[in-house]
Amino acid sequence: MSDVLILGVETSCDDTSAAVLSGERELLGHVIAAQDMHGEYGGVVPELASRAQLKLIDRVVAQALAQSGKRLSDIDAFAVTAGPGLIGSLLVGLNWTKAAAFALDKPVIGVHHMEAHLFAAALEEESAEPPFVALLVSGGHTLLLHAKRWGRYRLLGQTRDDAAGEAFDKVARLLGLGYPGGPVIERAARDGDPERHRFTVPMVRPGQSEDGDDYYDMSFSGLKTAVLMRVRELEAQGVLENETAHLSAAFQLAAVEQLTEKTLRAVTATRCERVILGGGVARNKALAESVRKRLGANVRVFVPSPRLATDNAAMVARAAAFRLANGERCGLDLNARADLPMPGVVL
Ligand code: KG4
Ligand code: ZN
């Protein structure tokens, strides 16, 4: 039997993406169209995002198909992000995909956006599979999971307030560095001295025990406020501009140390020998380096390439390949949900 050909669609936020995936790893076509109008507003404007999705979706799918050398009628199954995300944006991809599946009488699979991020590393590395500890760090979520097998995930910890990517975005705004914040903070931090403005690493204290609910949980809003207070002081002294790189480096260090410590705790407790990073913040080189260094040579850390770490349709198609092989199908009553709970998550 030849490999299943899946067309994946991702429109959960401000990227419009389509991918043609053959089997589990052969990416025949993959297009990601990022919207650049949100920078002007310092964050994603939902109404603008959904309108742009509508404008782009046909072209993006056509380009992915053209790259793959396949026609729409060659596709065996359709996959689409059903949530979580911005409802207007989600609905564009969902309705496009359902219409195509209906017209061609092919199955459709609704995919959870964070489960898709979990599958990104598996597109490139066959051994990026359970059992593993996963740290998923995006603009909307921060999850620490233990996966014994695909489809069943024990939630060890999550953020109590802002998501990791959101913290990068907010701090970048405070520092006047633009949007999205992750890449600009990372760039600025390279020229900064992280020790000049040391911030306390959130949620990491001596004496924390595995039974405590703060052992794996994370937090970023206190760190963001600490940066804000320092920014105000430096502004009053008229020296803020000279300190931007140092503040970026200090913020990044505290954020990365928190994420690294929590991942290390999860690996120690579960005795996993594999760690998967996923989500936009997984593009951060300091994070990958720190996790690799702290976990040592006996733990393999899988980091998706930058294009597959941020939002993309290839990971959606890959997650759907698993669900499809499991015999799952969605009906045409499949709907989008802004707060869709992740399937298979146990506490
Ligand atoms: O996964 P993603 O593309 O979209 C969501 O599902 O939210 O993640 C976007 C987030 C943004 O907050 C962005 O600032 C962050 O990922 N990000 C980074 C880096 N590149 C993107 N954060 C830290 N360092 C980076 N290099
Ligand atoms: Zn995402």
mmCIF file of N, CA and C and ligand atoms in Angstrom, residues 10 12-15 84 113-114 117 137-141 163-169 179-187 190 252 278-285 287 309-312 315, ligand 1:
data_model
loop_
_atom_site.group_PDB
_atom_site.id
_atom_site.type_symbol
_atom_site.label_atom_id
_atom_site.label_comp_id
_atom_site.label_asym_id
_atom_site.label_seq_id
_atom_site.Cartn_x
_atom_site.Cartn_y
_atom_site.Cartn_z
ATOM 1 N N GLU A 10 -3.304 25.063 8.402
ATOM 2 C CA GLU A 10 -3.170 25.715 9.719
ATOM 3 C C GLU A 10 -3.501 27.202 9.563
ATOM 4 N N SER A 12 -4.632 29.045 12.691
ATOM 5 C CA SER A 12 -5.149 29.320 14.033
ATOM 6 C C SER A 12 -4.859 30.739 14.524
ATOM 7 N N CYS A 13 -3.870 31.397 13.935
ATOM 8 C CA CYS A 13 -3.545 32.746 14.421
ATOM 9 C C CYS A 13 -3.231 33.672 13.250
ATOM 10 N N ASP A 14 -1.975 34.050 13.089
ATOM 11 C CA ASP A 14 -1.660 35.016 12.026
ATOM 12 C C ASP A 14 -0.783 34.430 10.924
ATOM 13 N N ASP A 15 -0.671 33.106 10.874
ATOM 14 C CA ASP A 15 0.028 32.473 9.757
ATOM 15 C C ASP A 15 -0.976 31.638 8.980
ATOM 16 N N PRO A 84 -6.716 25.157 19.876
ATOM 17 C CA PRO A 84 -7.192 26.485 20.252
ATOM 18 C C PRO A 84 -6.584 27.548 19.342
ATOM 19 N N HIS A 113 -4.006 22.243 18.132
ATOM 20 C CA HIS A 113 -2.806 22.989 17.749
ATOM 21 C C HIS A 113 -1.569 22.595 18.564
ATOM 22 N N MET A 114 -1.731 22.368 19.864
ATOM 23 C CA MET A 114 -0.555 22.040 20.682
ATOM 24 C C MET A 114 -0.109 20.591 20.455
ATOM 25 N N HIS A 117 2.111 20.856 17.544
ATOM 26 C CA HIS A 117 3.473 21.284 17.921
ATOM 27 C C HIS A 117 4.291 20.106 18.469
ATOM 28 N N VAL A 137 6.320 25.499 24.146
ATOM 29 C CA VAL A 137 6.381 26.918 24.507
ATOM 30 C C VAL A 137 5.998 27.773 23.308
ATOM 31 N N SER A 138 4.771 28.296 23.349
ATOM 32 C CA SER A 138 4.315 29.091 22.212
ATOM 33 C C SER A 138 3.836 30.449 22.701
ATOM 34 N N GLY A 139 3.139 31.167 21.811
ATOM 35 C CA GLY A 139 2.633 32.486 22.183
ATOM 36 C C GLY A 139 1.414 32.396 23.090
ATOM 37 N N GLY A 140 0.723 31.269 23.064
ATOM 38 C CA GLY A 140 -0.497 31.147 23.850
ATOM 39 C C GLY A 140 -0.437 30.107 24.954
ATOM 40 N N HIS A 141 0.551 29.196 24.897
ATOM 41 C CA HIS A 141 0.600 28.084 25.852
ATOM 42 C C HIS A 141 2.012 27.783 26.305
ATOM 43 N N ALA A 163 1.917 33.033 28.823
ATOM 44 C CA ALA A 163 2.689 31.987 28.135
ATOM 45 C C ALA A 163 4.108 32.510 27.907
ATOM 46 N N ALA A 164 5.046 31.573 27.674
ATOM 47 C CA ALA A 164 6.445 31.974 27.503
ATOM 48 C C ALA A 164 6.606 32.970 26.338
ATOM 49 N N GLY A 165 5.999 32.647 25.204
ATOM 50 C CA GLY A 165 6.130 33.519 24.029
ATOM 51 C C GLY A 165 5.490 34.881 24.276
ATOM 52 N N GLU A 166 4.362 34.852 24.989
ATOM 53 C CA GLU A 166 3.662 36.096 25.332
ATOM 54 C C GLU A 166 4.583 36.987 26.172
ATOM 55 N N ALA A 167 5.347 36.373 27.082
ATOM 56 C CA ALA A 167 6.267 37.141 27.927
ATOM 57 C C ALA A 167 7.354 37.792 27.067
ATOM 58 N N PHE A 168 7.894 37.044 26.108
ATOM 59 C CA PHE A 168 8.884 37.626 25.187
ATOM 60 C C PHE A 168 8.255 38.804 24.438
ATOM 61 N N ASP A 169 7.009 38.616 23.985
ATOM 62 C CA ASP A 169 6.345 39.679 23.222
ATOM 63 C C ASP A 169 6.099 40.916 24.078
ATOM 64 N N TYR A 179 7.473 43.699 17.345
ATOM 65 C CA TYR A 179 6.708 42.448 17.428
ATOM 66 C C TYR A 179 7.012 41.582 16.212
ATOM 67 N N PRO A 180 7.059 40.261 16.308
ATOM 68 C CA PRO A 180 7.030 39.457 17.535
ATOM 69 C C PRO A 180 8.304 39.603 18.356
ATOM 70 N N GLY A 181 8.139 39.447 19.665
ATOM 71 C CA GLY A 181 9.212 39.791 20.585
ATOM 72 C C GLY A 181 10.350 38.782 20.672
ATOM 73 N N GLY A 182 10.022 37.484 20.486
ATOM 74 C CA GLY A 182 11.038 36.445 20.682
ATOM 75 C C GLY A 182 12.319 36.691 19.888
ATOM 76 N N PRO A 183 12.197 36.797 18.566
ATOM 77 C CA PRO A 183 13.412 36.963 17.760
ATOM 78 C C PRO A 183 14.177 38.255 18.078
ATOM 79 N N VAL A 184 13.452 39.347 18.351
ATOM 80 C CA VAL A 184 14.163 40.619 18.606
ATOM 81 C C VAL A 184 14.854 40.613 19.968
ATOM 82 N N ILE A 185 14.221 39.979 20.960
ATOM 83 C CA ILE A 185 14.869 39.876 22.279
ATOM 84 C C ILE A 185 16.113 39.002 22.149
ATOM 85 N N GLU A 186 15.973 37.884 21.434
ATOM 86 C CA GLU A 186 17.122 36.977 21.291
ATOM 87 C C GLU A 186 18.292 37.694 20.616
ATOM 88 N N ARG A 187 17.981 38.463 19.589
ATOM 89 C CA ARG A 187 19.040 39.193 18.870
ATOM 90 C C ARG A 187 19.687 40.230 19.792
ATOM 91 N N ARG A 190 22.141 39.024 22.525
ATOM 92 C CA ARG A 190 23.503 38.605 22.139
ATOM 93 C C ARG A 190 24.549 39.652 22.479
ATOM 94 N N GLN A 252 15.869 37.117 29.223
ATOM 95 C CA GLN A 252 15.964 35.825 28.522
ATOM 96 C C GLN A 252 16.589 34.759 29.426
ATOM 97 N N GLY A 278 8.994 22.266 21.494
ATOM 98 C CA GLY A 278 8.082 22.643 20.414
ATOM 99 C C GLY A 278 7.479 24.004 20.665
ATOM 100 N N GLY A 279 6.914 24.612 19.617
ATOM 101 C CA GLY A 279 6.330 25.947 19.726
ATOM 102 C C GLY A 279 7.348 27.014 19.353
ATOM 103 N N GLY A 280 6.854 28.208 19.114
ATOM 104 C CA GLY A 280 7.698 29.296 18.606
ATOM 105 C C GLY A 280 8.927 29.589 19.455
ATOM 106 N N VAL A 281 8.804 29.482 20.779
ATOM 107 C CA VAL A 281 9.933 29.812 21.649
ATOM 108 C C VAL A 281 11.053 28.759 21.524
ATOM 109 N N ALA A 282 10.703 27.592 20.969
ATOM 110 C CA ALA A 282 11.732 26.559 20.738
ATOM 111 C C ALA A 282 12.735 26.997 19.673
ATOM 112 N N ARG A 283 12.449 28.105 18.998
ATOM 113 C CA ARG A 283 13.429 28.659 18.049
ATOM 114 C C ARG A 283 14.582 29.325 18.778
ATOM 115 N N ASN A 284 14.365 29.596 20.045
ATOM 116 C CA ASN A 284 15.370 30.340 20.820
ATOM 117 C C ASN A 284 16.600 29.460 21.089
ATOM 118 N N LYS A 285 17.728 29.905 20.551
ATOM 119 C CA LYS A 285 18.962 29.093 20.639
ATOM 120 C C LYS A 285 19.451 28.979 22.082
ATOM 121 N N LEU A 287 17.652 28.792 24.708
ATOM 122 C CA LEU A 287 16.837 27.782 25.396
ATOM 123 C C LEU A 287 17.334 26.377 25.048
ATOM 124 N N ALA A 309 9.177 24.851 14.062
ATOM 125 C CA ALA A 309 8.911 25.152 15.475
ATOM 126 C C ALA A 309 7.733 26.111 15.607
ATOM 127 N N THR A 310 7.691 27.136 14.773
ATOM 128 C CA THR A 310 6.549 28.072 14.810
ATOM 129 C C THR A 310 5.381 27.465 14.035
ATOM 130 N N ASP A 311 4.285 28.202 13.994
ATOM 131 C CA ASP A 311 3.059 27.658 13.419
ATOM 132 C C ASP A 311 3.245 27.247 11.955
ATOM 133 N N ASN A 312 2.830 26.044 11.652
ATOM 134 C CA ASN A 312 2.959 25.539 10.280
ATOM 135 C C ASN A 312 1.985 24.381 10.073
ATOM 136 N N MET A 315 3.153 20.164 10.637
ATOM 137 C CA MET A 315 2.957 19.491 11.930
ATOM 138 C C MET A 315 1.484 19.075 12.105
HETATM 139 O O1 KG4 B 1 4.008 28.571 18.213
HETATM 140 P P1 KG4 B 1 3.920 29.965 17.703
HETATM 141 O O2 KG4 B 1 4.418 30.232 16.306
HETATM 142 O O3 KG4 B 1 2.464 30.494 17.744
HETATM 143 C C1 KG4 B 1 1.568 30.174 18.763
HETATM 144 O O4 KG4 B 1 1.027 29.053 18.751
HETATM 145 O O5 KG4 B 1 1.429 31.050 19.653
HETATM 146 O O6 KG4 B 1 4.704 30.878 18.748
HETATM 147 C C2 KG4 B 1 4.804 32.260 18.598
HETATM 148 C C3 KG4 B 1 5.607 32.798 19.744
HETATM 149 C C4 KG4 B 1 5.646 34.314 19.812
HETATM 150 O O7 KG4 B 1 5.300 34.708 21.114
HETATM 151 C C5 KG4 B 1 7.109 34.638 19.503
HETATM 152 O O8 KG4 B 1 7.587 35.806 20.158
HETATM 153 C C6 KG4 B 1 7.818 33.402 20.014
HETATM 154 O O9 KG4 B 1 6.974 32.348 19.646
HETATM 155 N N1 KG4 B 1 9.148 33.242 19.421
HETATM 156 C C7 KG4 B 1 10.298 33.252 20.125
HETATM 157 C C8 KG4 B 1 11.355 33.169 19.184
HETATM 158 N N2 KG4 B 1 10.805 33.088 17.931
HETATM 159 C C9 KG4 B 1 9.450 33.127 18.096
HETATM 160 N N3 KG4 B 1 10.527 33.349 21.446
HETATM 161 C C10 KG4 B 1 11.813 33.351 21.874
HETATM 162 N N4 KG4 B 1 12.876 33.298 21.027
HETATM 163 C C11 KG4 B 1 12.698 33.205 19.687
HETATM 164 N N5 KG4 B 1 13.747 33.152 18.860
#
